[in-house]
Amino acid sequence: AQSVTQLDSQVPVFEEAPVELRCNYSSSVSVYLFWYVQYPNQGLQLLLKYLSGSTLVKGINGFEAEFNKSQTSFHLRKPSVHISDTAEYFCAVSYNAGNNRKLIWGLGTSLAVNP
Amino acid sequence: SAVISQKPSRDICQRGTSLTIQCQVDSQVTMMFWYRQQPGQSLTLIATANQGSEATYESGFVIDKFPISRPNLTFSTLTVSNMSPEDSSIYLCSVERFGELNTEAFFGQGTRLTVV
């Protein structure tokens, strides 16, 4: 069975500090990997995704993530965070299930950027 | 890409009543997905709605409680029936685009439901 684990439920950080939000997955089939962001009182927005090719993926708002197949990880990073990055971040995995693709979600990491 | 309009954006409802949430997509899609996001939790898939057939419900969700309509390829509704405070949640409509070079899920803004 496939699963997604976000290792930190909450990450407090000071403004302009670097941040890493961790995501590990388990799957017996090939997967696509995603990070979504949910700002307060808003819907979900795609930050970045890994489908194939280069394992280092750059997304919006200065975020990047690296797909590590041997460690089954897809950690999200930003070298310098802003107050406006305060949000809930979700890691998701997409895989083939019969004739459909399934999308499963991590529990989310709440990033709180403090001045 | 896909632009999804979902309404209402929020509502406060009395227990025992029902609320219908509408989801409109700006392009034709085969499948539409309905999620629930309970306070402080991740997304849980309620059901997948295909045009012209009954929705497929995930474990723990039943049609009597969450009836879904899918009258055409751009529109779907989710009804939360006989509501109780435990149904207070954010309900999200989603579509997905899959391809060899591009795949992504798109979401509506969500409906924030409070049952009192």
mmCIF file of C-alpha atoms in Angstrom:
data_model
loop_
_atom_site.group_PDB
_atom_site.id
_atom_site.type_symbol
_atom_site.label_atom_id
_atom_site.label_comp_id
_atom_site.label_asym_id
_atom_site.label_seq_id
_atom_site.Cartn_x
_atom_site.Cartn_y
_atom_site.Cartn_z
ATOM 1 C CA ALA A 1 0.000 0.000 0.000
ATOM 2 C CA GLN A 2 1.046 3.544 -0.649
ATOM 3 C CA SER A 3 1.475 6.092 2.122
ATOM 4 C CA VAL A 4 2.767 9.593 2.740
ATOM 5 C CA THR A 5 4.341 10.757 5.980
ATOM 6 C CA GLN A 6 5.066 14.341 6.852
ATOM 7 C CA LEU A 7 7.432 14.093 9.728
ATOM 8 C CA ASP A 8 6.731 17.466 11.340
ATOM 9 C CA SER A 9 3.241 18.651 12.176
ATOM 10 C CA GLN A 10 4.448 22.138 13.103
ATOM 11 C CA VAL A 11 7.568 24.053 12.163
ATOM 12 C CA PRO A 12 8.201 27.440 13.782
ATOM 13 C CA VAL A 13 10.934 29.516 12.202
ATOM 14 C CA PHE A 14 12.168 33.083 12.228
ATOM 15 C CA GLU A 15 11.905 35.316 9.205
ATOM 16 C CA GLU A 16 14.847 35.045 6.760
ATOM 17 C CA ALA A 17 15.913 31.706 8.232
ATOM 18 C CA PRO A 18 16.096 28.582 6.047
ATOM 19 C CA VAL A 19 13.441 25.925 6.385
ATOM 20 C CA GLU A 20 13.010 22.279 5.448
ATOM 21 C CA LEU A 21 9.673 20.483 5.563
ATOM 22 C CA ARG A 22 10.087 16.749 5.437
ATOM 23 C CA CYS A 23 8.074 14.248 3.441
ATOM 24 C CA ASN A 24 8.623 10.522 3.100
ATOM 25 C CA TYR A 25 6.560 8.125 1.061
ATOM 26 C CA SER A 26 6.108 4.411 0.675
ATOM 27 C CA SER A 27 5.102 2.841 -2.597
ATOM 28 C CA SER A 28 5.561 -0.388 -4.528
ATOM 29 C CA VAL A 29 4.889 1.404 -7.835
ATOM 30 C CA SER A 30 6.251 4.493 -9.477
ATOM 31 C CA VAL A 31 4.821 7.751 -8.194
ATOM 32 C CA TYR A 32 4.496 11.414 -8.901
ATOM 33 C CA LEU A 33 5.177 13.735 -5.986
ATOM 34 C CA PHE A 34 3.655 17.068 -5.106
ATOM 35 C CA TRP A 35 3.805 19.839 -2.557
ATOM 36 C CA TYR A 36 0.738 22.004 -2.090
ATOM 37 C CA VAL A 37 0.321 25.089 0.060
ATOM 38 C CA GLN A 38 -2.822 26.278 1.792
ATOM 39 C CA TYR A 39 -2.762 29.857 3.005
ATOM 40 C CA PRO A 40 -5.179 30.784 5.811
ATOM 41 C CA ASN A 41 -8.787 30.614 4.669
ATOM 42 C CA GLN A 42 -7.840 29.693 1.120
ATOM 43 C CA GLY A 43 -7.872 26.638 -1.097
ATOM 44 C CA LEU A 44 -4.860 24.542 -2.046
ATOM 45 C CA GLN A 45 -2.291 25.771 -4.508
ATOM 46 C CA LEU A 46 0.415 23.740 -6.206
ATOM 47 C CA LEU A 47 3.923 24.691 -5.081
ATOM 48 C CA LEU A 48 5.888 22.208 -7.155
ATOM 49 C CA LYS A 49 5.841 18.673 -8.478
ATOM 50 C CA TYR A 50 8.165 15.892 -9.503
ATOM 51 C CA LEU A 51 7.109 13.784 -12.475
ATOM 52 C CA SER A 52 10.419 12.698 -13.985
ATOM 53 C CA GLY A 53 13.825 14.018 -14.972
ATOM 54 C CA SER A 54 15.919 16.204 -12.710
ATOM 55 C CA THR A 55 15.471 15.271 -9.081
ATOM 56 C CA LEU A 56 15.762 18.888 -7.951
ATOM 57 C CA VAL A 57 12.502 20.659 -8.617
ATOM 58 C CA LYS A 58 11.976 24.393 -8.312
ATOM 59 C CA GLY A 59 8.550 25.794 -7.582
ATOM 60 C CA ILE A 60 6.840 29.068 -6.910
ATOM 61 C CA ASN A 61 7.745 31.544 -4.173
ATOM 62 C CA GLY A 62 11.375 30.388 -3.996
ATOM 63 C CA PHE A 63 10.622 26.862 -2.822
ATOM 64 C CA GLU A 64 12.415 23.787 -4.095
ATOM 65 C CA ALA A 65 12.312 20.084 -3.355
ATOM 66 C CA GLU A 66 14.585 17.154 -4.052
ATOM 67 C CA PHE A 67 13.342 13.717 -4.961
ATOM 68 C CA ASN A 68 15.503 11.060 -3.336
ATOM 69 C CA LYS A 69 14.472 7.645 -4.574
ATOM 70 C CA SER A 70 16.792 5.653 -2.336
ATOM 71 C CA GLN A 71 15.472 7.402 0.762
ATOM 72 C CA THR A 72 11.911 7.684 -0.625
ATOM 73 C CA SER A 73 11.849 11.317 0.371
ATOM 74 C CA PHE A 74 10.706 14.582 -1.184
ATOM 75 C CA HIS A 75 11.680 17.285 1.284
ATOM 76 C CA LEU A 76 10.674 20.886 0.658
ATOM 77 C CA ARG A 77 13.178 23.676 1.246
ATOM 78 C CA LYS A 78 13.460 27.412 1.129
ATOM 79 C CA PRO A 79 16.719 29.239 1.900
ATOM 80 C CA SER A 80 15.079 32.318 3.419
ATOM 81 C CA VAL A 81 11.443 32.455 4.510
ATOM 82 C CA HIS A 82 9.098 35.420 4.724
ATOM 83 C CA ILE A 83 6.198 36.116 7.035
ATOM 84 C CA SER A 84 3.924 35.529 4.050
ATOM 85 C CA ASP A 85 5.085 31.904 3.862
ATOM 86 C CA THR A 86 3.062 31.136 6.978
ATOM 87 C CA ALA A 87 0.670 28.451 5.797
ATOM 88 C CA GLU A 88 -0.154 24.759 5.844
ATOM 89 C CA TYR A 89 1.975 22.631 3.512
ATOM 90 C CA PHE A 90 0.831 19.269 2.180
ATOM 91 C CA CYS A 91 2.885 16.568 0.514
ATOM 92 C CA ALA A 92 0.989 14.297 -1.879
ATOM 93 C CA VAL A 93 1.719 11.209 -3.926
ATOM 94 C CA SER A 94 -0.002 10.134 -7.120
ATOM 95 C CA TYR A 95 0.158 6.567 -8.447
ATOM 96 C CA ASN A 96 -1.613 4.273 -10.863
ATOM 97 C CA ALA A 97 -4.414 2.162 -9.396
ATOM 98 C CA GLY A 98 -5.949 0.059 -12.132
ATOM 99 C CA ASN A 99 -7.341 2.398 -14.762
ATOM 100 C CA ASN A 100 -7.234 5.430 -12.494
ATOM 101 C CA ARG A 101 -4.636 7.471 -10.716
ATOM 102 C CA LYS A 102 -4.950 7.827 -6.963
ATOM 103 C CA LEU A 103 -3.803 10.823 -4.987
ATOM 104 C CA ILE A 104 -2.969 10.428 -1.309
ATOM 105 C CA TRP A 105 -2.042 13.172 1.121
ATOM 106 C CA GLY A 106 0.179 13.682 4.075
ATOM 107 C CA LEU A 107 -1.274 15.152 7.252
ATOM 108 C CA GLY A 108 0.254 18.534 6.599
ATOM 109 C CA THR A 109 2.942 20.688 8.182
ATOM 110 C CA SER A 110 2.018 24.015 9.673
ATOM 111 C CA LEU A 111 4.791 26.520 8.966
ATOM 112 C CA ALA A 112 4.753 29.544 11.262
ATOM 113 C CA VAL A 113 7.189 32.295 10.314
ATOM 114 C CA ASN A 114 7.844 34.704 13.140
ATOM 115 C CA PRO A 115 9.403 38.188 12.910
ATOM 116 C CA SER B 1 -4.784 24.514 -16.001
ATOM 117 C CA ALA B 2 -8.289 24.527 -14.588
ATOM 118 C CA VAL B 3 -10.221 27.198 -12.757
ATOM 119 C CA ILE B 4 -12.731 25.902 -10.252
ATOM 120 C CA SER B 5 -15.524 27.981 -8.756
ATOM 121 C CA GLN B 6 -17.044 26.587 -5.617
ATOM 122 C CA LYS B 7 -19.962 27.979 -3.667
ATOM 123 C CA PRO B 8 -20.958 28.792 -1.083
ATOM 124 C CA SER B 9 -17.586 29.755 0.333
ATOM 125 C CA ARG B 10 -18.900 29.318 3.854
ATOM 126 C CA ASP B 11 -22.120 28.607 5.675
ATOM 127 C CA ILE B 12 -23.452 28.092 9.153
ATOM 128 C CA CYS B 13 -26.224 25.508 9.286
ATOM 129 C CA GLN B 14 -28.567 24.052 11.841
ATOM 130 C CA ARG B 15 -28.177 20.402 12.728
ATOM 131 C CA GLY B 16 -30.575 18.140 10.880
ATOM 132 C CA THR B 17 -30.620 20.287 7.754
ATOM 133 C CA SER B 18 -28.828 19.707 4.448
ATOM 134 C CA LEU B 19 -26.440 21.851 2.431
ATOM 135 C CA THR B 20 -25.652 21.532 -1.264
ATOM 136 C CA ILE B 21 -22.237 22.680 -2.459
ATOM 137 C CA GLN B 22 -21.722 23.537 -6.094
ATOM 138 C CA CYS B 23 -18.554 23.151 -8.129
ATOM 139 C CA GLN B 24 -18.089 24.627 -11.608
ATOM 140 C CA VAL B 25 -15.004 23.990 -13.755
ATOM 141 C CA ASP B 26 -13.968 26.189 -16.660
ATOM 142 C CA SER B 27 -13.268 23.191 -18.909
ATOM 143 C CA GLN B 28 -14.596 19.683 -19.431
ATOM 144 C CA VAL B 29 -13.212 17.013 -17.140
ATOM 145 C CA THR B 30 -13.984 13.339 -16.840
ATOM 146 C CA MET B 31 -13.675 13.015 -13.098
ATOM 147 C CA MET B 32 -14.323 15.442 -10.297
ATOM 148 C CA PHE B 33 -13.323 14.770 -6.731
ATOM 149 C CA TRP B 34 -14.836 15.816 -3.429
ATOM 150 C CA TYR B 35 -12.662 16.069 -0.346
ATOM 151 C CA ARG B 36 -13.247 16.825 3.297
ATOM 152 C CA GLN B 37 -10.682 18.627 5.410
ATOM 153 C CA GLN B 38 -11.547 18.541 9.079
ATOM 154 C CA PRO B 39 -10.028 21.123 11.409
ATOM 155 C CA GLY B 40 -6.274 20.649 11.656
ATOM 156 C CA GLN B 41 -6.358 17.584 9.449
ATOM 157 C CA SER B 42 -5.314 16.592 5.954
ATOM 158 C CA LEU B 43 -7.560 15.978 2.998
ATOM 159 C CA THR B 44 -9.804 12.923 2.942
ATOM 160 C CA LEU B 45 -11.361 11.858 -0.336
ATOM 161 C CA ILE B 46 -15.122 11.496 -0.028
ATOM 162 C CA ALA B 47 -15.968 10.356 -3.543
ATOM 163 C CA THR B 48 -15.134 10.534 -7.218
ATOM 164 C CA ALA B 49 -17.848 11.840 -9.526
ATOM 165 C CA ASN B 50 -17.974 10.668 -13.141
ATOM 166 C CA GLN B 51 -20.363 12.195 -15.588
ATOM 167 C CA GLY B 52 -23.202 9.839 -16.466
ATOM 168 C CA SER B 53 -22.650 7.328 -13.697
ATOM 169 C CA GLU B 54 -22.990 7.040 -9.959
ATOM 170 C CA ALA B 55 -20.255 8.471 -7.833
ATOM 171 C CA THR B 56 -17.685 6.151 -6.326
ATOM 172 C CA TYR B 57 -17.467 6.565 -2.552
ATOM 173 C CA GLU B 58 -14.455 5.936 -0.365
ATOM 174 C CA SER B 59 -14.591 3.787 2.709
ATOM 175 C CA GLY B 60 -16.512 5.511 5.474
ATOM 176 C CA PHE B 61 -18.639 7.658 3.174
ATOM 177 C CA VAL B 62 -22.092 6.709 1.884
ATOM 178 C CA ILE B 63 -24.404 8.064 -0.751
ATOM 179 C CA ASP B 64 -27.273 8.684 1.656
ATOM 180 C CA LYS B 65 -25.133 11.056 3.685
ATOM 181 C CA PHE B 66 -23.226 12.665 0.790
ATOM 182 C CA PRO B 67 -25.293 12.449 -2.388
ATOM 183 C CA ILE B 68 -23.443 13.724 -5.446
ATOM 184 C CA SER B 69 -24.736 14.891 -8.781
ATOM 185 C CA ARG B 70 -22.713 15.171 -11.984
ATOM 186 C CA PRO B 71 -25.081 16.352 -14.699
ATOM 187 C CA ASN B 72 -22.379 17.363 -17.206
ATOM 188 C CA LEU B 73 -18.626 17.514 -17.713
ATOM 189 C CA THR B 74 -18.158 20.896 -16.044
ATOM 190 C CA PHE B 75 -20.393 20.781 -12.985
ATOM 191 C CA SER B 76 -20.972 18.756 -9.837
ATOM 192 C CA THR B 77 -22.752 19.128 -6.519
ATOM 193 C CA LEU B 78 -22.153 17.550 -3.140
ATOM 194 C CA THR B 79 -24.921 17.528 -0.549
ATOM 195 C CA VAL B 80 -24.183 17.091 3.125
ATOM 196 C CA SER B 81 -27.389 15.590 4.485
ATOM 197 C CA ASN B 82 -28.906 15.568 7.946
ATOM 198 C CA MET B 83 -25.973 17.515 9.287
ATOM 199 C CA SER B 84 -24.504 17.197 12.754
ATOM 200 C CA PRO B 85 -21.706 19.217 14.386
ATOM 201 C CA GLU B 86 -19.280 16.442 13.371
ATOM 202 C CA ASP B 87 -19.824 17.480 9.749
ATOM 203 C CA SER B 88 -18.233 20.866 10.436
ATOM 204 C CA SER B 89 -15.359 20.909 8.015
ATOM 205 C CA ILE B 90 -13.969 22.379 4.832
ATOM 206 C CA TYR B 91 -15.279 20.662 1.717
ATOM 207 C CA LEU B 92 -13.144 20.905 -1.414
ATOM 208 C CA CYS B 93 -13.873 20.197 -5.033
ATOM 209 C CA SER B 94 -10.970 19.090 -7.194
ATOM 210 C CA VAL B 95 -10.112 18.047 -10.728
ATOM 211 C CA GLU B 96 -6.969 16.397 -11.955
ATOM 212 C CA ARG B 97 -5.123 16.560 -15.207
ATOM 213 C CA PHE B 98 -2.834 13.664 -16.018
ATOM 214 C CA GLY B 99 -0.394 13.431 -18.841
ATOM 215 C CA GLU B 100 3.001 12.123 -19.726
ATOM 216 C CA LEU B 101 4.642 15.471 -19.189
ATOM 217 C CA ASN B 102 2.262 17.191 -16.864
ATOM 218 C CA THR B 103 -0.035 16.144 -14.105
ATOM 219 C CA GLU B 104 -1.614 18.225 -11.382
ATOM 220 C CA ALA B 105 -4.639 18.511 -9.122
ATOM 221 C CA PHE B 106 -6.602 21.755 -9.038
ATOM 222 C CA PHE B 107 -8.843 22.852 -6.211
ATOM 223 C CA GLY B 108 -11.722 25.149 -5.582
ATOM 224 C CA GLN B 109 -11.478 27.638 -2.751
ATOM 225 C CA GLY B 110 -13.417 25.324 -0.491
ATOM 226 C CA THR B 111 -16.648 25.563 1.461
ATOM 227 C CA ARG B 112 -16.200 26.158 5.163
ATOM 228 C CA LEU B 113 -19.180 24.531 6.865
ATOM 229 C CA THR B 114 -20.100 25.045 10.498
ATOM 230 C CA VAL B 115 -22.973 23.031 11.927
ATOM 231 C CA VAL B 116 -24.550 24.356 15.108
#
